[in-house]
Structures are given as structure tokens and as C-alpha cells.
Short mmCIF file of C-alpha atoms in Angstrom, two decimals:
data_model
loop_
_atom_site.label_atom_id
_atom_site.label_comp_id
_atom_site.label_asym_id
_atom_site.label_seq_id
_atom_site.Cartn_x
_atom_site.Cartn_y
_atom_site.Cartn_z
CA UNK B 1 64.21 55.65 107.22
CA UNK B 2 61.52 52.93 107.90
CA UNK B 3 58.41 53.12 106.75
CA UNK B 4 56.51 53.04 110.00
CA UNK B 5 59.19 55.49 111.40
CA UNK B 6 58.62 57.90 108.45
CA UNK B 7 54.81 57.89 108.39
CA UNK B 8 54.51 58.49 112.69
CA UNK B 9 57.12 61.42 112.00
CA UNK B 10 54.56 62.69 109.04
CA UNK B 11 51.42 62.53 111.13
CA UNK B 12 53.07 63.91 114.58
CA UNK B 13 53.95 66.93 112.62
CA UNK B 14 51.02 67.44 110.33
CA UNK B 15 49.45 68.27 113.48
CA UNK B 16 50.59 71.48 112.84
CA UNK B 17 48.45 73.85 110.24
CA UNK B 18 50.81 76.09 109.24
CA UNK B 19 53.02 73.33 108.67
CA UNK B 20 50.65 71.29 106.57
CA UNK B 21 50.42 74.34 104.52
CA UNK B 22 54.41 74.98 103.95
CA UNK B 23 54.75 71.05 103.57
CA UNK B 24 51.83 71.22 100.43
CA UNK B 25 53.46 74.25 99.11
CA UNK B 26 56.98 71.98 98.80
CA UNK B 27 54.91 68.47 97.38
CA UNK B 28 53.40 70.57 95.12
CA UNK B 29 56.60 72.57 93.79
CA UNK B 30 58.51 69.54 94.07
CA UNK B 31 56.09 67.65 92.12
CA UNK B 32 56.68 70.61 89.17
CA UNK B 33 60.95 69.80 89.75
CA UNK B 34 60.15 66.53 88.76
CA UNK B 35 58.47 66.66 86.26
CA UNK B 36 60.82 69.44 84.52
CA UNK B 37 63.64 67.30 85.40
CA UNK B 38 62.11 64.43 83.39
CA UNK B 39 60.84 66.36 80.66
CA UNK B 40 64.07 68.20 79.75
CA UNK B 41 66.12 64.27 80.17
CA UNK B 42 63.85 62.98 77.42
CA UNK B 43 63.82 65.81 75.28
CA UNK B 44 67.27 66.26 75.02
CA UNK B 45 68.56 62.48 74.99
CA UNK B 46 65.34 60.11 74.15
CA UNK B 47 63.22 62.32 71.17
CA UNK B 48 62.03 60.20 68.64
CA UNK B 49 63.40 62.50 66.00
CA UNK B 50 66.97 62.74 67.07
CA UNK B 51 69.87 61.13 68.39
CA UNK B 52 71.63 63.05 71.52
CA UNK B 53 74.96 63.85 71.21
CA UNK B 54 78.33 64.61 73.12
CA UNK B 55 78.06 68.14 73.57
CA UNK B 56 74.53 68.43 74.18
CA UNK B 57 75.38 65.76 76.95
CA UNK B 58 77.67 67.72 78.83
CA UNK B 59 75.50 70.82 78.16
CA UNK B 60 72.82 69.39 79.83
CA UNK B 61 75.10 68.72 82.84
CA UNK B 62 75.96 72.51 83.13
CA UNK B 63 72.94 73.32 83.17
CA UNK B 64 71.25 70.55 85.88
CA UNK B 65 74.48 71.22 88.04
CA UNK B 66 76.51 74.65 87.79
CA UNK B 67 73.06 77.17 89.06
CA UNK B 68 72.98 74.99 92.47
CA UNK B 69 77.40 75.85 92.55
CA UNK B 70 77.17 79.28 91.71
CA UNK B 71 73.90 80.16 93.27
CA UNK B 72 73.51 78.50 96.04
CA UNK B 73 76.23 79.79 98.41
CA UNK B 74 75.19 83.11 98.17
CA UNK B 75 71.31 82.28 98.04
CA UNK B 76 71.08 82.64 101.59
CA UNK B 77 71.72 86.85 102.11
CA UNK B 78 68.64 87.65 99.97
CA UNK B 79 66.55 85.02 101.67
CA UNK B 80 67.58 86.41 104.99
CA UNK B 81 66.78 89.87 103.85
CA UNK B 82 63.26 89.77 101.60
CA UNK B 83 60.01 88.04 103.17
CA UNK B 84 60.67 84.02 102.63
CA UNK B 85 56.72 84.52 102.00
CA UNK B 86 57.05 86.68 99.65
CA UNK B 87 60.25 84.76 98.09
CA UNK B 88 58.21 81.45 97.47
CA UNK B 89 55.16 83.42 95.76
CA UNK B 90 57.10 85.21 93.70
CA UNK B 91 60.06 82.90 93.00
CA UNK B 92 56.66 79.75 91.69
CA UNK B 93 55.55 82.19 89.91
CA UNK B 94 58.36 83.71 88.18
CA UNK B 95 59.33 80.11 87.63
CA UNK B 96 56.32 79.48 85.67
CA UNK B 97 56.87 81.92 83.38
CA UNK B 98 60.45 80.24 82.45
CA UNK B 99 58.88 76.61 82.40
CA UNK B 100 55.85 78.45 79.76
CA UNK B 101 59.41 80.09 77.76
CA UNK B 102 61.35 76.75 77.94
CA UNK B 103 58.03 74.94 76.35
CA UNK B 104 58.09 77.45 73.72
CA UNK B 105 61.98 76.83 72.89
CA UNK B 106 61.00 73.02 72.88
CA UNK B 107 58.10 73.11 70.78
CA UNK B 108 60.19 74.84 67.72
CA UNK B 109 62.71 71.97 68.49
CA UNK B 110 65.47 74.10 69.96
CA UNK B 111 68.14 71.91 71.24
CA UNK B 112 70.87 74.55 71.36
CA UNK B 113 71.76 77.31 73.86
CA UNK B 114 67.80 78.74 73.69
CA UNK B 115 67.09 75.90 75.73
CA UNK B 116 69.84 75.78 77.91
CA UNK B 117 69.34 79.45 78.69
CA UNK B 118 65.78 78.69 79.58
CA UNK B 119 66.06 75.99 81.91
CA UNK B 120 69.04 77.27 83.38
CA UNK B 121 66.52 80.16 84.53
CA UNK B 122 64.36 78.16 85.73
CA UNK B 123 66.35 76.30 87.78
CA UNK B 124 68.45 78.96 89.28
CA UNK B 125 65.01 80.57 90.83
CA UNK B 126 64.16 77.22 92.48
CA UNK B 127 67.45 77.20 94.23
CA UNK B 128 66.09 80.23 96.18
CA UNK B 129 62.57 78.73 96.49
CA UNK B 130 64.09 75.55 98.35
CA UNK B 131 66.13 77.34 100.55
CA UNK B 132 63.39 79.67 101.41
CA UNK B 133 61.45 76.39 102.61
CA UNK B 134 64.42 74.81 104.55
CA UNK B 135 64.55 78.58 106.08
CA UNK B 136 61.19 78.91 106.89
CA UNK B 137 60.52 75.80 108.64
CA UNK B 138 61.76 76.69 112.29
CA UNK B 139 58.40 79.53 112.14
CA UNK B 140 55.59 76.60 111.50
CA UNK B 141 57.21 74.08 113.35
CA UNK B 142 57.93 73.85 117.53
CA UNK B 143 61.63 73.64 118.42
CA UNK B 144 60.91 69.83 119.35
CA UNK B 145 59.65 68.74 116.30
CA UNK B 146 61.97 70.11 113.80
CA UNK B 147 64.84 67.26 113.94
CA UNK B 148 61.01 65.18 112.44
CA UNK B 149 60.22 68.16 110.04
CA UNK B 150 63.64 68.28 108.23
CA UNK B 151 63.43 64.60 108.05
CA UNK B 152 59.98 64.14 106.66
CA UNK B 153 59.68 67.76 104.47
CA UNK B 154 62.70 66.57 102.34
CA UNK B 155 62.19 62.51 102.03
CA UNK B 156 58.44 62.85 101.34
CA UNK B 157 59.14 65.85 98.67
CA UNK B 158 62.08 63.63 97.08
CA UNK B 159 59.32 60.94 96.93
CA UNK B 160 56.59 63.00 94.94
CA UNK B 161 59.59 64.28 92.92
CA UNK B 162 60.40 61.14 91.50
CA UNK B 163 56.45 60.54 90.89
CA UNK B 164 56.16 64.01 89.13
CA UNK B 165 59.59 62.16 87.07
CA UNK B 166 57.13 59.23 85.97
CA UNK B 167 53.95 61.19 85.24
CA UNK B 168 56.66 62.77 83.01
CA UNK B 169 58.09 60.32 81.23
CA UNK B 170 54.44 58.87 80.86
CA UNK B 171 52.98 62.00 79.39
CA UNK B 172 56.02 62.20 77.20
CA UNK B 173 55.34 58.66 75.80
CA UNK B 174 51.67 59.22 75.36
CA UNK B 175 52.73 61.74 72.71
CA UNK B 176 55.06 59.85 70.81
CA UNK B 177 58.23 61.65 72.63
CA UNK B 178 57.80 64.35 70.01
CA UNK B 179 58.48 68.33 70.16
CA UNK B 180 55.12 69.37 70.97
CA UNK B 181 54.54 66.23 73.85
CA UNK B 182 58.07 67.39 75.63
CA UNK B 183 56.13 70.57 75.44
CA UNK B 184 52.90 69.79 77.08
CA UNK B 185 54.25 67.83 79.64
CA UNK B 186 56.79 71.08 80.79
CA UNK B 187 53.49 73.16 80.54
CA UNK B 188 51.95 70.59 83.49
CA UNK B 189 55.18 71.29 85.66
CA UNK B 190 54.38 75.08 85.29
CA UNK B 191 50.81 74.48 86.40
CA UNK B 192 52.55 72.92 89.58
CA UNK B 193 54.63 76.38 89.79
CA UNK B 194 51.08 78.50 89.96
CA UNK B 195 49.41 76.32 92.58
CA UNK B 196 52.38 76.25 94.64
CA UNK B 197 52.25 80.16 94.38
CA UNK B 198 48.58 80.35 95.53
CA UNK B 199 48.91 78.12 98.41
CA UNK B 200 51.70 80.41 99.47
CA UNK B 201 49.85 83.18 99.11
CA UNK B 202 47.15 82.02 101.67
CA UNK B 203 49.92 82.62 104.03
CA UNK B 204 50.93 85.24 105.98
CA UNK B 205 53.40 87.30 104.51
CA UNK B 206 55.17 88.09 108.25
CA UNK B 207 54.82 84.52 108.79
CA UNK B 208 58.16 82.80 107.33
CA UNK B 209 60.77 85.46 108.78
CA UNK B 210 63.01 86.92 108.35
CA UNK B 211 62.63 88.22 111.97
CA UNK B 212 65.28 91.02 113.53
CA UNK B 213 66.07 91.99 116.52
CA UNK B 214 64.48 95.22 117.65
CA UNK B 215 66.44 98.03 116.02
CA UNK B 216 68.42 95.92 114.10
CA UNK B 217 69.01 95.75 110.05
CA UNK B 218 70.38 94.01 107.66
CA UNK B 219 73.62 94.37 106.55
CA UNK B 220 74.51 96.20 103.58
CA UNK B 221 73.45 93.85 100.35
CA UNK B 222 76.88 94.08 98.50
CA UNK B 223 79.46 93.55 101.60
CA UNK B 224 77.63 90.85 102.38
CA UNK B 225 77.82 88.99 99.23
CA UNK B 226 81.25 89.85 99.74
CA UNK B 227 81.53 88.18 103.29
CA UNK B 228 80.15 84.85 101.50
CA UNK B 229 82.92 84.64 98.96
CA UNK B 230 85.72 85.79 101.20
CA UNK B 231 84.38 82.84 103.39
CA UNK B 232 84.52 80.54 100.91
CA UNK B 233 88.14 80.92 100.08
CA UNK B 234 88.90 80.64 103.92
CA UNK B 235 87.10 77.49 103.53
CA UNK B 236 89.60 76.42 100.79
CA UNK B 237 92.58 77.84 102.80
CA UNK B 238 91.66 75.45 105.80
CA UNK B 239 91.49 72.98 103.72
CA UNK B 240 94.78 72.93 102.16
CA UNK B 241 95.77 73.59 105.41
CA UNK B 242 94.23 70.10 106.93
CA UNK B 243 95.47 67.07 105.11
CA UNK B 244 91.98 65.08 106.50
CA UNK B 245 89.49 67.38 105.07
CA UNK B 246 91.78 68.03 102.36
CA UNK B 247 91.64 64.34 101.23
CA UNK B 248 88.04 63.84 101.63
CA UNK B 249 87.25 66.41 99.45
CA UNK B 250 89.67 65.30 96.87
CA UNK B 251 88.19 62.33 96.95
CA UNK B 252 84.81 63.32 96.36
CA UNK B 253 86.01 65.50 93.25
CA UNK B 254 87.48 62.73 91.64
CA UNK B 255 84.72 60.23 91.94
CA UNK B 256 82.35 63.20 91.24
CA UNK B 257 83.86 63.77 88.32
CA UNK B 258 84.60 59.90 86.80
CA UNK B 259 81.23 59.71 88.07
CA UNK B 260 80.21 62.56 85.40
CA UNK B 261 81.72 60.73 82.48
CA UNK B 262 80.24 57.17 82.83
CA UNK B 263 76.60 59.07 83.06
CA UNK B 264 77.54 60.71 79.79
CA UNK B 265 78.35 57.30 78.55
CA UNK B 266 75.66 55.69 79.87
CA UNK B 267 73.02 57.66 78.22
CA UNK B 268 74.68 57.86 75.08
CA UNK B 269 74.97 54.10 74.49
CA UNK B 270 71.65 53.28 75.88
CA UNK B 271 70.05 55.73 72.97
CA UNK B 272 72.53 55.35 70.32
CA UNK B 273 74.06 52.29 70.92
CA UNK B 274 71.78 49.77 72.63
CA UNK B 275 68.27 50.67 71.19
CA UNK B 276 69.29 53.32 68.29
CA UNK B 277 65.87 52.06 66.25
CA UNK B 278 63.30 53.69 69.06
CA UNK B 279 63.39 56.22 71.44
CA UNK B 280 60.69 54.98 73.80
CA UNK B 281 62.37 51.69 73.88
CA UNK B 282 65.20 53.37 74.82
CA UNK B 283 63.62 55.36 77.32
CA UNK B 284 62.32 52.38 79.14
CA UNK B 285 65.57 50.66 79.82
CA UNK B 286 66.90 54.09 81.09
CA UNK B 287 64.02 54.09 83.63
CA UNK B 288 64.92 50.64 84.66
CA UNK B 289 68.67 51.16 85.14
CA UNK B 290 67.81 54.16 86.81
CA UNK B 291 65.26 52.06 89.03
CA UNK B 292 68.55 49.18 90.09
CA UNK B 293 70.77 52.16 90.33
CA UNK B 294 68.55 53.76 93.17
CA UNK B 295 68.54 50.47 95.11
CA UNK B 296 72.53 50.43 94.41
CA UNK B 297 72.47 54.20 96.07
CA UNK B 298 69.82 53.25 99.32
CA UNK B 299 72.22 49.84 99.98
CA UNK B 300 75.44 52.08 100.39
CA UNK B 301 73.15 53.36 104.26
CA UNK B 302 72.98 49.51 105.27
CA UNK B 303 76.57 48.63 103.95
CA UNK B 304 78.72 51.50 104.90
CA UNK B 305 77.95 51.88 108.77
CA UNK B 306 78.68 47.94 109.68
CA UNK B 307 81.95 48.48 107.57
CA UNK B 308 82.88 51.61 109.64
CA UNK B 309 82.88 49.39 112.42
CA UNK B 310 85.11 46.69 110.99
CA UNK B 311 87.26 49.84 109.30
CA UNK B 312 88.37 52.70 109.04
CA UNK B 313 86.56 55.74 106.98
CA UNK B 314 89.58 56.21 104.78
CA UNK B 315 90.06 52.61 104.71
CA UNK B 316 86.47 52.42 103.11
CA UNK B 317 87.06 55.69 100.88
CA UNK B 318 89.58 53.68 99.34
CA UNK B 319 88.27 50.72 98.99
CA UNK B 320 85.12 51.92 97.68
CA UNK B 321 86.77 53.79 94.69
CA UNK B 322 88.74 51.12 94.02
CA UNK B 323 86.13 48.89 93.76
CA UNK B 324 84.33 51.63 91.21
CA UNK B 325 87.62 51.25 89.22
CA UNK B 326 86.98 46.99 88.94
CA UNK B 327 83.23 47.14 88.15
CA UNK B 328 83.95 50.12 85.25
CA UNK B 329 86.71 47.79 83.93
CA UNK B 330 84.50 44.34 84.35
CA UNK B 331 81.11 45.79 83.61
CA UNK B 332 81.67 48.78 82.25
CA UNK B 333 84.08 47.48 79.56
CA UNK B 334 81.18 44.49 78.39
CA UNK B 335 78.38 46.61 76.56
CA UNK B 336 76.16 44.66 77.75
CA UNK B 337 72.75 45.53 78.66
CA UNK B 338 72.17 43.40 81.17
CA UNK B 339 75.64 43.93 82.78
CA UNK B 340 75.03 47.75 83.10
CA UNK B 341 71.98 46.87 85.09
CA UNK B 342 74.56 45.36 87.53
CA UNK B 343 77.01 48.67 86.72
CA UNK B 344 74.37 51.06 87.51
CA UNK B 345 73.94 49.04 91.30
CA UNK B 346 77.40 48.76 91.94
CA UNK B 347 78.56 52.53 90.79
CA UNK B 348 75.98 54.24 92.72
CA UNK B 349 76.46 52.47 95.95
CA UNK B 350 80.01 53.04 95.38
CA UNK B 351 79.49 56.51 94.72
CA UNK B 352 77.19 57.47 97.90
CA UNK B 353 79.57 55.29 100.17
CA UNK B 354 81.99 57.65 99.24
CA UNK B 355 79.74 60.63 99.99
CA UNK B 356 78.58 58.93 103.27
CA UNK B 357 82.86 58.78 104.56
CA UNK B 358 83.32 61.86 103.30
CA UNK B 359 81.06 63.71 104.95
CA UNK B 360 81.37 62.11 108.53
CA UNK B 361 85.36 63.05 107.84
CA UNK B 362 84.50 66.72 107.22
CA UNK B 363 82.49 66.57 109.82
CA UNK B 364 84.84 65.03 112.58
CA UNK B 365 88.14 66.37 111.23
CA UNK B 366 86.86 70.43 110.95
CA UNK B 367 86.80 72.82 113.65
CA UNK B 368 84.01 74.28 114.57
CA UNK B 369 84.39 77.32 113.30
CA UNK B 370 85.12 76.63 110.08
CA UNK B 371 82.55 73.99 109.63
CA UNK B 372 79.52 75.54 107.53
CA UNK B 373 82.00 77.53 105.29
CA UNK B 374 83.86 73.84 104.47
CA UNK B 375 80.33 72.18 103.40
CA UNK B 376 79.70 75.02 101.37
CA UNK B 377 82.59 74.72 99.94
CA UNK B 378 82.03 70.96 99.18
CA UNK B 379 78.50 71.67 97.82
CA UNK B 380 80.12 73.82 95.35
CA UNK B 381 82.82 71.47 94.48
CA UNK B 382 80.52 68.20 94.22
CA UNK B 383 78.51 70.05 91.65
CA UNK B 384 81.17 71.54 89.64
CA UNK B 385 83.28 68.28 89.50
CA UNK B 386 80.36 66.55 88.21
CA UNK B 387 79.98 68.81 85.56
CA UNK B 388 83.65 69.00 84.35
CA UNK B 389 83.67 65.24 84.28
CA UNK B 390 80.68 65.54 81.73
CA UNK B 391 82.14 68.49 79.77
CA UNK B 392 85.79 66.94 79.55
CA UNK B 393 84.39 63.48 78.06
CA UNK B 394 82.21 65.39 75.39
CA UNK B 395 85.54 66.01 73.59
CA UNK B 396 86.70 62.67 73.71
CA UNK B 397 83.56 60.34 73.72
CA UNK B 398 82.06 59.31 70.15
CA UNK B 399 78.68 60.08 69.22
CA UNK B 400 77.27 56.24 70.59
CA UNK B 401 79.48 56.18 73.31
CA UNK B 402 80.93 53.40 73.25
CA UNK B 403 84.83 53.55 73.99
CA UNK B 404 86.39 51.25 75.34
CA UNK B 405 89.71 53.18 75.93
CA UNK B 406 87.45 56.09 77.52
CA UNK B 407 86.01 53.37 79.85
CA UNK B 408 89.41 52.14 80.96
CA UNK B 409 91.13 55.35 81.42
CA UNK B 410 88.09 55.91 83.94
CA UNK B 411 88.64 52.56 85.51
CA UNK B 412 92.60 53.31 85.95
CA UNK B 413 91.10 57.16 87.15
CA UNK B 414 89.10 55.21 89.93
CA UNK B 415 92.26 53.41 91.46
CA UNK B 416 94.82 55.88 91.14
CA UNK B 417 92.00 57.64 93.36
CA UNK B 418 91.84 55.12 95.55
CA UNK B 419 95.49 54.82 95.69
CA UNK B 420 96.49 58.53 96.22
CA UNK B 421 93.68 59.17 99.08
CA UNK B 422 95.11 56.39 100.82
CA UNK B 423 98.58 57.63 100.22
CA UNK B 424 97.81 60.80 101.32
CA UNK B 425 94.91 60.72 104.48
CA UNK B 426 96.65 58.07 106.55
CA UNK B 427 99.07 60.94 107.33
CA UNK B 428 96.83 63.43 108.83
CA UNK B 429 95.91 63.20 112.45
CA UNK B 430 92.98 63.31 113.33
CA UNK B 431 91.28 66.57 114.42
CA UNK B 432 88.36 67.21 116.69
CA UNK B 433 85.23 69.57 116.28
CA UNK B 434 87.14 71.92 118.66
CA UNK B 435 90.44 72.06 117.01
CA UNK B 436 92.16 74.42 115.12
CA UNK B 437 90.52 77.54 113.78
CA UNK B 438 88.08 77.97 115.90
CA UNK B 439 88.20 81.23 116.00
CA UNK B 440 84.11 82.31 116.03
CA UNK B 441 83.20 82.61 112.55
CA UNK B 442 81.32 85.50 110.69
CA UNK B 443 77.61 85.40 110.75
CA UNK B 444 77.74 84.15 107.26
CA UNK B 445 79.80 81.56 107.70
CA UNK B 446 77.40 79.61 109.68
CA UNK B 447 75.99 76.81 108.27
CA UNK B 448 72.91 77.09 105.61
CA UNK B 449 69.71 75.66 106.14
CA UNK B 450 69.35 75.24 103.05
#
């Protein structure tokens, strides 16, 4: 989004109080993600006093990525039962706690499944505290400024995330990326947690929703869980059933889940490879690749679109993952420093070109019905594929990472993608938001706002 666009959108609907408040509860929280996010990173793969290794790797992954898979579809029938009020005072505070428990478990230099345990907790409650903002926005915002809300809300937050990430990683250096500094700076996030409770507080507590109809309750708690998972599997039924969708989300699994083992990789030769002699130094390079990587990931929204236009989606699927394949085997395969620089650009604008197709297939080629239950679906399969890609390698990887056979059976991976999606997709027809199944869905299989 441009700048100028971005900051009229922020000050049209800061006009509204209620909104201003909701808005500084999220900045504030989503300050607290990042730093947590940052903090747990270095601890586990850039402390001065260890070297990470394989397993902790892809236990790190299950962590960051299986609570949003397992959680998050079924997130949505508590926050559309309990005051969303209530959810985000409760749910900062509560995660608070868990960040004070995780700094505990980091201080005595835990790296095992203490940790793991304690961050998973903490990030399974924030699942429900950022769906209980995307829920609550329609009450603090009028109907013709919400497209501008959900625009602003998320961009702006993912903005003071990555600033809460740096204040990390600064805090962490300032203490000599020790025990007791991963500590402290964990103990800021949950500081973040508390204020973001109080300003929720000031709220209220009818003010969020849920609102029913006169007369009208909730349905019961455990057949309602139930609808979510039977909708699920439809989701995968129509799916097997449509060769389009079918392919795009095959697609996105495997290039989640290559995707999974070059991060692995990555951070393993950067710290034990690259800059073995000092974790800080280490540190600092990661931060810069991760910098050129994000530029990599924002030039997929200005390359994709004019290729559509020359292209077709699947035409650019393919294309895309098989370009993933030639950079792994070019860049990937040279160790090089400065050539990951260029692998980190290429491999994430890759990646989200992928995710951009993808998407707009699911999106074109599902009917209507069946829409919501096939991106929750997706959700739950771009997580988990990541993390499978990260668990598999940890059995195959060595301890510095560098493997050249493991990088070119990921390159080969990345074409025989490309390859099969185009084998397969250019026989489906296409289908049209209307088409078949669309048969009205359940109430829960409408799309979350989440």
C-alpha cells in the first residue's frame, strides 16, 4: 500500500474513539508478539553459550507454526460465544503470565521441551486474542470504513511488530545474548501483555459483541466444535473433488514445506557455519538477510500482477517454483554469504508469488459455498507443511547445515513441483464462484474474520 494511501486511511478512521482505542490495544499487543517472537529466535539459535541444533530447529518450528493449525479453525465458536471484551482482557493477561513462566524456563537455560511447552502456551492464547480483534472491529468501526480498518489495523500492527522484533534483538545484544538478557527482554513483551489488558479494560464489556438476535442462543459448545471439523473434511472432499483447487493447494504444500527446510538450513549455517566464533555477529547477518528477504517478499505484489496479465496463474505457479528450484541449486548450493543475501530475495519472492496465484485460484475456482471452509483448510495446511518440512530435515541435516546433497534434493523437490502442478492444473476447467457445491453452507462454514 502507498505510503500516502496508508496514512489518509489511518487518520480517516482514527476519527473514530472507540476505534483508536481497539487499534492501541492491537499496537500495543502486537508490539509484545514481536518482541517474544525475537526473543525466543535468539535464544534458541544465536546464545552466546551454545550452538543451535537440528532438532531444536524443527522444534522451534512446531511450536511458531502448529498452535495457529490446530487452534485457529476452531478459535472462532468461543469467540462468538464469550464477550470479545472480556476475551482480550483476559486472554493479555493470561498471556503474561506464560511470557513471566517462559522467562523463568529461559533464565535456568532450558532449551528442551520446558520451553517449548511455555511458548507454545503463550502463543496458542494470542491466536484467540487476534481473532477477537479482527471480530470486534465491525462494532467500533461504520460499515463504510471497514474495507480502511482491516487494511490499516493489520499493516500498521505488522509494522510495530517488526519494531517490537528490533527493540528485541537490541535488548538481547545489550546483555551479551546471555540466559538472563533473553530473559529480561521476554519480561518487556509481558509488560506489553498487561497494558494491552488495561486499555481493554477501559472498554465496555457489551461493546465488542457477540450480539444475538432477540431470543436467540448459542449453539451447544461441543456440536459446534463438531460442525467446524466435519466442515473441514468437506473442505478436503471438495478439494479432491476439483482438480483447480486441488492443485493450488498442492502447490502451496510443497513449496511450504521445501520452504521449511532451507529456513532450517539457513539458520543453522549462518550460526554454525558462517560466524561459529560469535553469536552477535551472527545475529547481525541474520537480521540483514532477513531485511533483503522482506524486500524479496514485498517485490512478488509489483511482479506477479503484470505477469498475470502476460500469463496464466498456473503458468506463473510453475514457473515460480521452478525458478525456486534454480536459485536453491545456483545460490543455495555456493555457501556463500553474500550469495544467500541474493537467496533470501529470490526465495521469498518466489515463495509469496506462489501464495499470491494460489490464493486468487482458490478464490476463482471454489464455489461459493464452500469457500471459507477451503481457506481454512489452506490455513491449516500452509502451517503444517511448513512445519513438516522443518521436522523432516532435522533428521537428515548435520549440525552446521551445510549439505550439499540436502540442498539439491530440495532444488530437484522445487521442479518436480513445478513440473507436476503443471501436469496436473492445465486439466481442470475452470470453475466460477457459483459453481458446484453451492449448496448454502453451515453457519460455521462461513468465512473467519480472523
Amino acid at each position: 500500500m502507498p505510503r500516502a494511501s496508508l496514512l489518509a486511511d489511518l487518520r480517516s478512521v482514527l476519527a473514530e474513539r472507540d476505534f483508536r482505542r481497539l487499534f492501541s490495544v492491537r499496537l500495543i499487543s502486537q508490539a509484545g508478539d514481536g518482541i517474544v517472537t525475537a526473543g525466543v529466535g535468539t535464544y534458541v539459535f544465536f546464545n552466546a553459550s551454545s550452538f543451535p541444533t537440528p532438532s531444536a530447529a524443527a522444534g522451534a518450528f512446531t511450536v511458531l507454526y502448529l498452535p495457529y493449525s490446530v487452534i485457529g479453525p476452531f478459535a472462532g465458536v468461543l469467540i462468538d460465544r464469550w464477550s470479545r471484551r472480556q476475551i482480550l482482557v483476559f486472554a493479555a493477561l493470561l498471556r503474561s503470565a506464560f511470557v513471566v513462566l517462559t522467562a523463568a524456563v529461559m533464565a535456568a537455560g532450558e532449551r528442551g521441551a520446558p520451553l517449548y511447552v511455555a511458548v507454545l502456551l503463550v502463543l496458542g492464547v494470542n491466536r484467540f486474542f487476534l481473532a477477537s480483534l479482527s471480530a470486534a472491529l465491525p462494532h467500533v468501526v461504520a460499515e463504510d470504513k471497514l474495507v480502511m480498518a482491516n487494511s490499516v489495523s493489520p499493516t500498521v500492527g505488522g509494522i510495530v511488530g517488526a519494531v517490537g522484533g528490533i527493540v528485541a534483538l537490541g535488548l538481547n545484544a545489550a546483555t551479551g545474548d546471555t540466559e538472563r538478557g533473553a530473559a529480561i527482554t521476554l519480561l518487556v513483551a509481558g509488560c506489553c501483555y498487561v497494558a494491552a489488558s488495561a486499555l481493554a479494560a477501559t472498554m465496555r464489556r457489551d461493546l465488542l459483541g457477540p450480539q444475538f438476535e432477540p431470543g436467540a442462543e448459542p449453539g451447544r459448545l461441543l456440536g459446534e466444535v463438531g460442525t467446524v471439523a466435519t466442515d473441514l473434511a468437506a473442505a478436503a472432499r471438495y478439494a479432491v473433488r476439483h482438480r483447480g483447487p486441488a492443485s493450488a493447494l498442492a502447490a502451496t504444500g510443497a513449496g511450504k514445506f521445501l520452504f521449511g527446510i532451507l529456513t532450517v538450513v539457513s539458520i543453522l549455517l549462518y550460526r554454525n557455519y558462517f560466524y561459529p566464533s560469535s553469536a552477535p555477529v551472527a545475529e547481525g547477518h541474520v537480521v540483514v538477510l532477513a531485511a533483503v528477504s522482506a524486500v524479496g517478499y514485498g517485490c512478488a505484489a509489483l511482479v506477479v500482477p503484470p505477469a498475470t496479465r502476460w500469463l496464466s496463474k498456473r503458468a506463473v505457479i510453475a514457473l515460480l517454483l521452478a525458478a525456486a528450484g534454480v536459485v536453491t541449486a545456483v545460490l543455495g548450493e555456493s555457501f556463500d554469504e553474500i550469495a544467500y543475501l541474493a537467496f533470501g530475495f529470490f526465495l521469498y519472492l518466489t515463495a509469496q508469488g506462489v501464495a499470491i496465484c494460489a490464493t486468487t485460484v482458490l478464490q476463482e475456482e471454489t464455489g461459493d459455498a464452500f469457500r471459507g471452509r477451503l481457506f481454512a483448510f489452506y490455513d491449516v495446511m500452509f502451517n503444517v507443511s511448513l512445519a513438516a518440512g522443518a521436522i523432516t530435515c532435522a533428521a537428515f541435516v548435520p549440525r552446521d547445515g551445510k549439505s550439499p546433497v540436502i540442498l539439491g534434493v530440495v532444488a530437484a523437490g522445487y521442479v518436480a513441483a513445478a513440473a507436476g502442478y503443471w501436469l496436473f492444473s492445465r486439466q481442470s476447467p475452470p470453475v466460477s464462484a457459483g459453481g458446484p457445491g453451492t449448496s448454502r453452507p453451515s453457519p460455521a462454514a462461513q468465512p473467519s474474520s480472523s
